[in-house]
PDB file of C-alpha atoms and ligand atoms in Angstrom:
ATOM      1  CA  UNK D   1     141.442  64.125  59.378  1.00  0.00           C
ATOM      2  CA  UNK D   2     139.597  64.268  62.533  1.00  0.00           C
ATOM      3  CA  UNK D   3     136.036  65.905  62.213  1.00  0.00           C
ATOM      4  CA  UNK D   4     134.201  66.581  65.623  1.00  0.00           C
ATOM      5  CA  UNK D   5     130.348  67.524  65.230  1.00  0.00           C
ATOM      6  CA  UNK D   6     128.799  69.143  68.295  1.00  0.00           C
ATOM      7  CA  UNK D   7     125.057  69.197  68.045  1.00  0.00           C
ATOM      8  CA  UNK D   8     121.742  68.632  70.107  1.00  0.00           C
ATOM      9  CA  UNK D   9     120.894  65.914  67.504  1.00  0.00           C
ATOM     10  CA  UNK D  10     123.600  63.527  67.006  1.00  0.00           C
ATOM     11  CA  UNK D  11     120.899  60.576  65.651  1.00  0.00           C
ATOM     12  CA  UNK D  12     120.397  63.020  62.396  1.00  0.00           C
ATOM     13  CA  UNK D  13     123.857  61.966  61.429  1.00  0.00           C
ATOM     14  CA  UNK D  14     123.500  58.098  61.473  1.00  0.00           C
ATOM     15  CA  UNK D  15     122.382  57.627  57.979  1.00  0.00           C
ATOM     16  CA  UNK D  16     124.488  60.115  55.932  1.00  0.00           C
ATOM     17  CA  UNK D  17     127.873  59.162  57.837  1.00  0.00           C
ATOM     18  CA  UNK D  18     127.016  55.388  57.372  1.00  0.00           C
ATOM     19  CA  UNK D  19     126.645  54.979  53.478  1.00  0.00           C
ATOM     20  CA  UNK D  20     128.613  55.342  50.345  1.00  0.00           C
ATOM     21  CA  UNK D  21     132.208  57.346  50.237  1.00  0.00           C
ATOM     22  CA  UNK D  22     131.340  58.860  53.784  1.00  0.00           C
ATOM     23  CA  UNK D  23     131.176  55.041  55.063  1.00  0.00           C
ATOM     24  CA  UNK D  24     134.177  54.097  53.313  1.00  0.00           C
ATOM     25  CA  UNK D  25     136.362  56.831  53.941  1.00  0.00           C
ATOM     26  CA  UNK D  26     135.977  56.344  57.812  1.00  0.00           C
ATOM     27  CA  UNK D  27     136.623  52.367  57.567  1.00  0.00           C
ATOM     28  CA  UNK D  28     139.903  52.927  55.710  1.00  0.00           C
ATOM     29  CA  UNK D  29     140.815  55.864  58.435  1.00  0.00           C
ATOM     30  CA  UNK D  30     140.883  58.414  56.128  1.00  0.00           C
ATOM     31  CA  UNK D  31     138.658  60.458  58.421  1.00  0.00           C
ATOM     32  CA  UNK D  32     137.291  60.065  62.037  1.00  0.00           C
ATOM     33  CA  UNK D  33     134.201  61.645  62.824  1.00  0.00           C
ATOM     34  CA  UNK D  34     133.290  61.815  66.298  1.00  0.00           C
ATOM     35  CA  UNK D  35     129.774  62.990  67.300  1.00  0.00           C
ATOM     36  CA  UNK D  36     129.160  65.215  70.960  1.00  0.00           C
ATOM     37  CA  UNK D  37     125.870  66.045  72.049  1.00  0.00           C
ATOM     38  CA  UNK D  38     126.233  69.695  73.646  1.00  0.00           C
ATOM     39  CA  UNK D  39     123.252  68.896  75.965  1.00  0.00           C
ATOM     40  CA  UNK D  40     125.317  66.520  78.070  1.00  0.00           C
ATOM     41  CA  UNK D  41     127.465  69.919  79.164  1.00  0.00           C
ATOM     42  CA  UNK D  42     124.542  71.562  80.259  1.00  0.00           C
ATOM     43  CA  UNK D  43     124.973  72.257  84.112  1.00  0.00           C
ATOM     44  CA  UNK D  44     121.435  72.722  85.310  1.00  0.00           C
ATOM     45  CA  UNK D  45     118.696  70.095  86.277  1.00  0.00           C
ATOM     46  CA  UNK D  46     116.720  70.765  83.389  1.00  0.00           C
ATOM     47  CA  UNK D  47     119.828  70.304  80.763  1.00  0.00           C
ATOM     48  CA  UNK D  48     118.907  73.680  79.618  1.00  0.00           C
ATOM     49  CA  UNK D  49     121.234  74.702  76.428  1.00  0.00           C
ATOM     50  CA  UNK D  50     119.191  77.865  75.469  1.00  0.00           C
ATOM     51  CA  UNK D  51     117.964  81.225  76.911  1.00  0.00           C
ATOM     52  CA  UNK D  52     116.340  84.403  75.809  1.00  0.00           C
ATOM     53  CA  UNK D  53     118.169  87.174  74.130  1.00  0.00           C
ATOM     54  CA  UNK D  54     119.720  89.977  75.918  1.00  0.00           C
ATOM     55  CA  UNK D  55     117.920  93.120  74.690  1.00  0.00           C
ATOM     56  CA  UNK D  56     114.622  91.068  73.854  1.00  0.00           C
ATOM     57  CA  UNK D  57     113.487  89.981  70.652  1.00  0.00           C
ATOM     58  CA  UNK D  58     111.726  86.490  69.639  1.00  0.00           C
ATOM     59  CA  UNK D  59     113.428  82.972  70.021  1.00  0.00           C
ATOM     60  CA  UNK D  60     116.072  81.325  72.232  1.00  0.00           C
ATOM     61  CA  UNK D  61     119.839  81.800  72.107  1.00  0.00           C
ATOM     62  CA  UNK D  62     122.386  79.268  72.326  1.00  0.00           C
ATOM     63  CA  UNK D  63     124.169  79.324  75.716  1.00  0.00           C
ATOM     64  CA  UNK D  64     127.996  79.821  75.673  1.00  0.00           C
ATOM     65  CA  UNK D  65     128.697  77.831  78.762  1.00  0.00           C
ATOM     66  CA  UNK D  66     127.626  73.993  77.324  1.00  0.00           C
ATOM     67  CA  UNK D  67     129.069  74.828  73.792  1.00  0.00           C
ATOM     68  CA  UNK D  68     132.588  76.236  75.424  1.00  0.00           C
ATOM     69  CA  UNK D  69     132.796  72.750  77.561  1.00  0.00           C
ATOM     70  CA  UNK D  70     131.846  70.657  74.852  1.00  0.00           C
ATOM     71  CA  UNK D  71     134.520  72.123  72.559  1.00  0.00           C
ATOM     72  CA  UNK D  72     137.050  72.075  75.309  1.00  0.00           C
ATOM     73  CA  UNK D  73     136.398  68.340  76.299  1.00  0.00           C
ATOM     74  CA  UNK D  74     136.590  67.206  72.397  1.00  0.00           C
ATOM     75  CA  UNK D  75     140.245  69.162  72.338  1.00  0.00           C
ATOM     76  CA  UNK D  76     141.639  67.002  75.221  1.00  0.00           C
ATOM     77  CA  UNK D  77     141.057  63.941  73.179  1.00  0.00           C
ATOM     78  CA  UNK D  78     143.499  64.811  70.260  1.00  0.00           C
ATOM     79  CA  UNK D  79     146.884  66.674  70.306  1.00  0.00           C
ATOM     80  CA  UNK D  80     145.524  69.432  67.388  1.00  0.00           C
ATOM     81  CA  UNK D  81     143.087  71.523  68.965  1.00  0.00           C
ATOM     82  CA  UNK D  82     141.440  72.044  65.475  1.00  0.00           C
ATOM     83  CA  UNK D  83     139.415  74.764  63.215  1.00  0.00           C
ATOM     84  CA  UNK D  84     136.069  75.513  65.031  1.00  0.00           C
ATOM     85  CA  UNK D  85     133.104  76.096  62.665  1.00  0.00           C
ATOM     86  CA  UNK D  86     129.847  77.575  63.618  1.00  0.00           C
ATOM     87  CA  UNK D  87     127.150  76.484  61.390  1.00  0.00           C
ATOM     88  CA  UNK D  88     124.923  79.322  60.620  1.00  0.00           C
ATOM     89  CA  UNK D  89     123.119  81.376  58.010  1.00  0.00           C
ATOM     90  CA  UNK D  90     124.973  84.145  58.868  1.00  0.00           C
ATOM     91  CA  UNK D  91     128.343  82.758  57.795  1.00  0.00           C
ATOM     92  CA  UNK D  92     130.592  83.294  54.887  1.00  0.00           C
ATOM     93  CA  UNK D  93     129.643  81.105  51.954  1.00  0.00           C
ATOM     94  CA  UNK D  94     130.717  77.506  51.667  1.00  0.00           C
ATOM     95  CA  UNK D  95     132.216  77.430  48.254  1.00  0.00           C
ATOM     96  CA  UNK D  96     134.581  74.889  46.591  1.00  0.00           C
ATOM     97  CA  UNK D  97     137.567  77.077  47.406  1.00  0.00           C
ATOM     98  CA  UNK D  98     136.631  77.158  50.927  1.00  0.00           C
ATOM     99  CA  UNK D  99     135.921  73.161  50.845  1.00  0.00           C
ATOM    100  CA  UNK D 100     139.165  72.885  49.005  1.00  0.00           C
ATOM    101  CA  UNK D 101     140.977  74.783  51.935  1.00  0.00           C
ATOM    102  CA  UNK D 102     139.045  73.131  54.721  1.00  0.00           C
ATOM    103  CA  UNK D 103     140.306  69.568  53.216  1.00  0.00           C
ATOM    104  CA  UNK D 104     143.871  70.489  54.136  1.00  0.00           C
ATOM    105  CA  UNK D 105     143.795  70.944  57.934  1.00  0.00           C
ATOM    106  CA  UNK D 106     143.746  68.056  60.033  1.00  0.00           C
ATOM    107  CA  UNK D 107     141.056  68.726  62.370  1.00  0.00           C
ATOM    108  CA  UNK D 108     137.859  70.331  61.961  1.00  0.00           C
ATOM    109  CA  UNK D 109     135.223  71.035  65.226  1.00  0.00           C
ATOM    110  CA  UNK D 110     131.781  71.818  63.711  1.00  0.00           C
ATOM    111  CA  UNK D 111     129.322  73.304  65.555  1.00  0.00           C
ATOM    112  CA  UNK D 112     125.391  72.990  64.806  1.00  0.00           C
ATOM    113  CA  UNK D 113     123.447  75.394  66.030  1.00  0.00           C
ATOM    114  CA  UNK D 114     119.514  75.628  66.703  1.00  0.00           C
ATOM    115  CA  UNK D 115     117.125  78.110  67.727  1.00  0.00           C
ATOM    116  CA  UNK D 116     117.783  81.827  66.532  1.00  0.00           C
ATOM    117  CA  UNK D 117     121.544  81.530  66.861  1.00  0.00           C
ATOM    118  CA  UNK D 118     124.636  81.384  69.005  1.00  0.00           C
ATOM    119  CA  UNK D 119     125.820  83.968  71.771  1.00  0.00           C
ATOM    120  CA  UNK D 120     128.192  86.020  69.834  1.00  0.00           C
ATOM    121  CA  UNK D 121     131.164  84.871  72.689  1.00  0.00           C
ATOM    122  CA  UNK D 122     130.877  81.308  71.081  1.00  0.00           C
ATOM    123  CA  UNK D 123     132.402  82.677  68.128  1.00  0.00           C
ATOM    124  CA  UNK D 124     134.429  85.348  69.404  1.00  0.00           C
ATOM    125  CA  UNK D 125     135.913  83.499  72.620  1.00  0.00           C
ATOM    126  CA  UNK D 126     136.219  80.143  70.697  1.00  0.00           C
ATOM    127  CA  UNK D 127     138.206  81.907  67.499  1.00  0.00           C
ATOM    128  CA  UNK D 128     135.562  80.158  65.544  1.00  0.00           C
ATOM    129  CA  UNK D 129     134.401  80.916  61.681  1.00  0.00           C
ATOM    130  CA  UNK D 130     130.769  81.184  61.054  1.00  0.00           C
ATOM    131  CA  UNK D 131     130.259  79.333  57.779  1.00  0.00           C
ATOM    132  CA  UNK D 132     126.890  79.234  55.735  1.00  0.00           C
ATOM    133  CA  UNK D 133     125.938  76.536  52.880  1.00  0.00           C
ATOM    134  CA  UNK D 134     123.370  79.157  51.169  1.00  0.00           C
ATOM    135  CA  UNK D 135     121.302  81.952  51.330  1.00  0.00           C
ATOM    136  CA  UNK D 136     118.453  80.152  53.140  1.00  0.00           C
ATOM    137  CA  UNK D 137     117.370  79.368  56.537  1.00  0.00           C
ATOM    138  CA  UNK D 138     117.409  75.528  57.840  1.00  0.00           C
ATOM    139  CA  UNK D 139     115.980  74.559  61.030  1.00  0.00           C
ATOM    140  CA  UNK D 140     119.399  74.125  62.233  1.00  0.00           C
ATOM    141  CA  UNK D 141     122.957  73.536  61.389  1.00  0.00           C
ATOM    142  CA  UNK D 142     122.967  69.607  61.000  1.00  0.00           C
ATOM    143  CA  UNK D 143     122.548  69.237  57.752  1.00  0.00           C
ATOM    144  CA  UNK D 144     124.497  72.073  56.826  1.00  0.00           C
ATOM    145  CA  UNK D 145     127.387  70.152  58.837  1.00  0.00           C
ATOM    146  CA  UNK D 146     126.818  67.170  56.905  1.00  0.00           C
ATOM    147  CA  UNK D 147     126.988  69.296  53.656  1.00  0.00           C
ATOM    148  CA  UNK D 148     130.408  70.508  54.724  1.00  0.00           C
ATOM    149  CA  UNK D 149     131.532  66.954  55.490  1.00  0.00           C
ATOM    150  CA  UNK D 150     130.659  65.408  52.438  1.00  0.00           C
ATOM    151  CA  UNK D 151     132.240  68.061  50.179  1.00  0.00           C
ATOM    152  CA  UNK D 152     135.422  68.175  52.433  1.00  0.00           C
ATOM    153  CA  UNK D 153     135.870  64.189  52.754  1.00  0.00           C
ATOM    154  CA  UNK D 154     135.463  63.532  49.146  1.00  0.00           C
ATOM    155  CA  UNK D 155     138.772  65.389  48.703  1.00  0.00           C
ATOM    156  CA  UNK D 156     140.449  63.756  51.092  1.00  0.00           C
ATOM    157  CA  UNK D 157     143.388  61.894  49.579  1.00  0.00           C
ATOM    158  CA  UNK D 158     142.155  58.264  48.657  1.00  0.00           C
ATOM    159  CA  UNK D 159     138.263  58.491  49.665  1.00  0.00           C
ATOM    160  CA  UNK D 160     137.009  58.845  45.596  1.00  0.00           C
ATOM    161  CA  UNK D 161     137.170  55.301  44.383  1.00  0.00           C
ATOM    162  CA  UNK D 162     139.517  54.859  41.240  1.00  0.00           C
ATOM    163  CA  UNK D 163     136.816  55.791  38.723  1.00  0.00           C
ATOM    164  CA  UNK D 164     135.963  58.965  40.198  1.00  0.00           C
ATOM    165  CA  UNK D 165     137.801  62.229  40.164  1.00  0.00           C
ATOM    166  CA  UNK D 166     137.507  65.324  41.712  1.00  0.00           C
ATOM    167  CA  UNK D 167     139.369  67.606  39.323  1.00  0.00           C
ATOM    168  CA  UNK D 168     136.516  67.415  36.900  1.00  0.00           C
ATOM    169  CA  UNK D 169     133.646  68.481  39.386  1.00  0.00           C
ATOM    170  CA  UNK D 170     131.717  71.533  38.627  1.00  0.00           C
ATOM    171  CA  UNK D 171     133.299  74.775  40.777  1.00  0.00           C
ATOM    172  CA  UNK D 172     136.892  72.933  40.485  1.00  0.00           C
ATOM    173  CA  UNK D 173     138.243  75.322  38.355  1.00  0.00           C
ATOM    174  CA  UNK D 174     134.908  77.868  38.295  1.00  0.00           C
ATOM    175  CA  UNK D 175     132.945  76.352  35.406  1.00  0.00           C
ATOM    176  CA  UNK D 176     129.960  74.197  35.637  1.00  0.00           C
ATOM    177  CA  UNK D 177     130.753  70.746  34.277  1.00  0.00           C
ATOM    178  CA  UNK D 178     129.473  69.592  30.693  1.00  0.00           C
ATOM    179  CA  UNK D 179     126.559  67.273  30.210  1.00  0.00           C
ATOM    180  CA  UNK D 180     127.355  63.386  30.541  1.00  0.00           C
ATOM    181  CA  UNK D 181     125.485  60.583  28.602  1.00  0.00           C
ATOM    182  CA  UNK D 182     125.439  56.886  28.712  1.00  0.00           C
ATOM    183  CA  UNK D 183     123.556  54.115  27.058  1.00  0.00           C
ATOM    184  CA  UNK D 184     121.471  53.660  25.446  1.00  0.00           C
ATOM    185  CA  UNK D 185     122.572  56.062  22.329  1.00  0.00           C
ATOM    186  CA  UNK D 186     118.861  56.765  21.881  1.00  0.00           C
ATOM    187  CA  UNK D 187     115.954  57.247  24.622  1.00  0.00           C
ATOM    188  CA  UNK D 188     112.714  57.977  23.574  1.00  0.00           C
ATOM    189  CA  UNK D 189     113.811  59.735  20.669  1.00  0.00           C
ATOM    190  CA  UNK D 190     116.543  61.677  22.442  1.00  0.00           C
ATOM    191  CA  UNK D 191     119.892  60.977  20.747  1.00  0.00           C
ATOM    192  CA  UNK D 192     123.317  60.980  22.378  1.00  0.00           C
ATOM    193  CA  UNK D 193     125.367  63.731  20.498  1.00  0.00           C
ATOM    194  CA  UNK D 194     126.909  62.399  17.904  1.00  0.00           C
ATOM    195  CA  UNK D 195     130.540  63.884  18.331  1.00  0.00           C
ATOM    196  CA  UNK D 196     130.651  61.758  21.680  1.00  0.00           C
ATOM    197  CA  UNK D 197     130.454  58.227  19.822  1.00  0.00           C
ATOM    198  CA  UNK D 198     132.895  59.374  17.025  1.00  0.00           C
ATOM    199  CA  UNK D 199     135.895  58.696  18.740  1.00  0.00           C
ATOM    200  CA  UNK D 200     137.862  61.957  18.051  1.00  0.00           C
ATOM    201  CA  UNK D 201     139.283  63.101  21.698  1.00  0.00           C
ATOM    202  CA  UNK D 202     140.243  66.387  20.739  1.00  0.00           C
ATOM    203  CA  UNK D 203     136.634  67.232  19.081  1.00  0.00           C
ATOM    204  CA  UNK D 204     134.942  65.784  22.404  1.00  0.00           C
ATOM    205  CA  UNK D 205     137.551  67.667  24.423  1.00  0.00           C
ATOM    206  CA  UNK D 206     136.469  70.801  22.548  1.00  0.00           C
ATOM    207  CA  UNK D 207     132.694  70.064  22.613  1.00  0.00           C
ATOM    208  CA  UNK D 208     132.777  69.732  26.307  1.00  0.00           C
ATOM    209  CA  UNK D 209     134.504  72.630  27.096  1.00  0.00           C
ATOM    210  CA  UNK D 210     132.181  74.779  25.027  1.00  0.00           C
ATOM    211  CA  UNK D 211     129.648  73.171  26.492  1.00  0.00           C
ATOM    212  CA  UNK D 212     130.695  74.123  30.391  1.00  0.00           C
ATOM    213  CA  UNK D 213     131.151  77.731  29.024  1.00  0.00           C
ATOM    214  CA  UNK D 214     127.505  77.810  27.599  1.00  0.00           C
ATOM    215  CA  UNK D 215     125.733  76.530  30.794  1.00  0.00           C
ATOM    216  CA  UNK D 216     128.026  78.665  33.312  1.00  0.00           C
ATOM    217  CA  UNK D 217     126.838  81.658  30.947  1.00  0.00           C
ATOM    218  CA  UNK D 218     123.399  80.731  31.007  1.00  0.00           C
ATOM    219  CA  UNK D 219     122.450  79.193  34.365  1.00  0.00           C
ATOM    220  CA  UNK D 220     125.349  80.858  36.575  1.00  0.00           C
ATOM    221  CA  UNK D 221     126.129  84.253  34.917  1.00  0.00           C
ATOM    222  CA  UNK D 222     127.680  85.404  38.161  1.00  0.00           C
ATOM    223  CA  UNK D 223     130.227  82.522  37.815  1.00  0.00           C
ATOM    224  CA  UNK D 224     130.957  83.300  34.114  1.00  0.00           C
ATOM    225  CA  UNK D 225     131.642  86.767  34.586  1.00  0.00           C
ATOM    226  CA  UNK D 226     134.356  85.907  37.276  1.00  0.00           C
ATOM    227  CA  UNK D 227     135.738  83.060  34.906  1.00  0.00           C
ATOM    228  CA  UNK D 228     136.222  85.684  32.117  1.00  0.00           C
ATOM    229  CA  UNK D 229     138.045  87.881  34.302  1.00  0.00           C
ATOM    230  CA  UNK D 230     140.554  85.008  35.318  1.00  0.00           C
ATOM    231  CA  UNK D 231     140.627  83.608  31.961  1.00  0.00           C
ATOM    232  CA  UNK D 232     140.921  86.680  29.669  1.00  0.00           C
ATOM    233  CA  UNK D 233     143.042  84.495  27.058  1.00  0.00           C
ATOM    234  CA  UNK D 234     139.574  82.195  26.780  1.00  0.00           C
ATOM    235  CA  UNK D 235     137.724  84.898  26.059  1.00  0.00           C
ATOM    236  CA  UNK D 236     139.628  85.786  23.186  1.00  0.00           C
ATOM    237  CA  UNK D 237     139.731  82.441  21.824  1.00  0.00           C
ATOM    238  CA  UNK D 238     135.879  81.986  21.795  1.00  0.00           C
ATOM    239  CA  UNK D 239     135.332  85.160  19.734  1.00  0.00           C
ATOM    240  CA  UNK D 240     138.000  84.854  17.159  1.00  0.00           C
TER     241      UNK D 240
HETATM  242  N1  ADE H   1     121.860  76.712  59.891  1.00  0.00           N
HETATM  243  C1  ADE H   1     120.650  77.326  59.488  1.00  0.00           C
HETATM  244  N2  ADE H   1     120.560  77.708  58.053  1.00  0.00           N
HETATM  245  C2  ADE H   1     121.792  77.645  57.897  1.00  0.00           C
HETATM  246  C3  ADE H   1     122.536  77.572  56.511  1.00  0.00           C
HETATM  247  N3  ADE H   1     122.141  78.536  55.624  1.00  0.00           N
HETATM  248  N4  ADE H   1     123.774  77.305  56.575  1.00  0.00           N
HETATM  249  C4  ADE H   1     124.521  76.931  57.742  1.00  0.00           C
HETATM  250  N5  ADE H   1     123.835  76.553  59.053  1.00  0.00           N
HETATM  251  C5  ADE H   1     122.471  77.100  58.950  1.00  0.00           C
END
């Protein structure tokens, strides 16, 4: 997969991209991540990329010209035009389902916004999809782009080490993950649940599933309702 990131602050990406799974995935050629500075595509002497909103109001809006030119420039660098995504709090929520869907594409072009937002013609003219990483407002789309990259790349075949697996992740089937324990068996008076060291794999699997259901019910009632709707059999089993 190739991921282009268009931003006014490419330096922000240095550290997250050069550690752990993201670093390894790039070294192994699983993903190529290319950073481009939108400001290099400004056309005036002040390298201006934002302007006042038509109709008045606070803040500045990202101008279409530099973003279009930057997107079109990176599109010449690979055969596939790529799926253009604008990171903005107005976008559709980034869920694990959405991450899986994006991980199946060959090329993503992520545009990180700053200021009040993007000129609307950037979204419509580029056929872009607006994506939000949550119902809160960040100072810009860069951190959101990093979150999306991390979530997508770890799903690419070969990105996770042998010992890791994405199959048991929280959200991979609509439930949160079960609690984990490691050594020591007793820590500051808190013991590992006996069932986990008992060696009965059937019982352990059942305990873990119960824990997943219970913590999803308590912490994410929205997900729990959805899960029950999609898994009515599970509900019956639980009641009987
Ligand atoms: N830019 C600012 N806030 C954001 C958010 N919540 N998601 C994506 N991009 C953003």
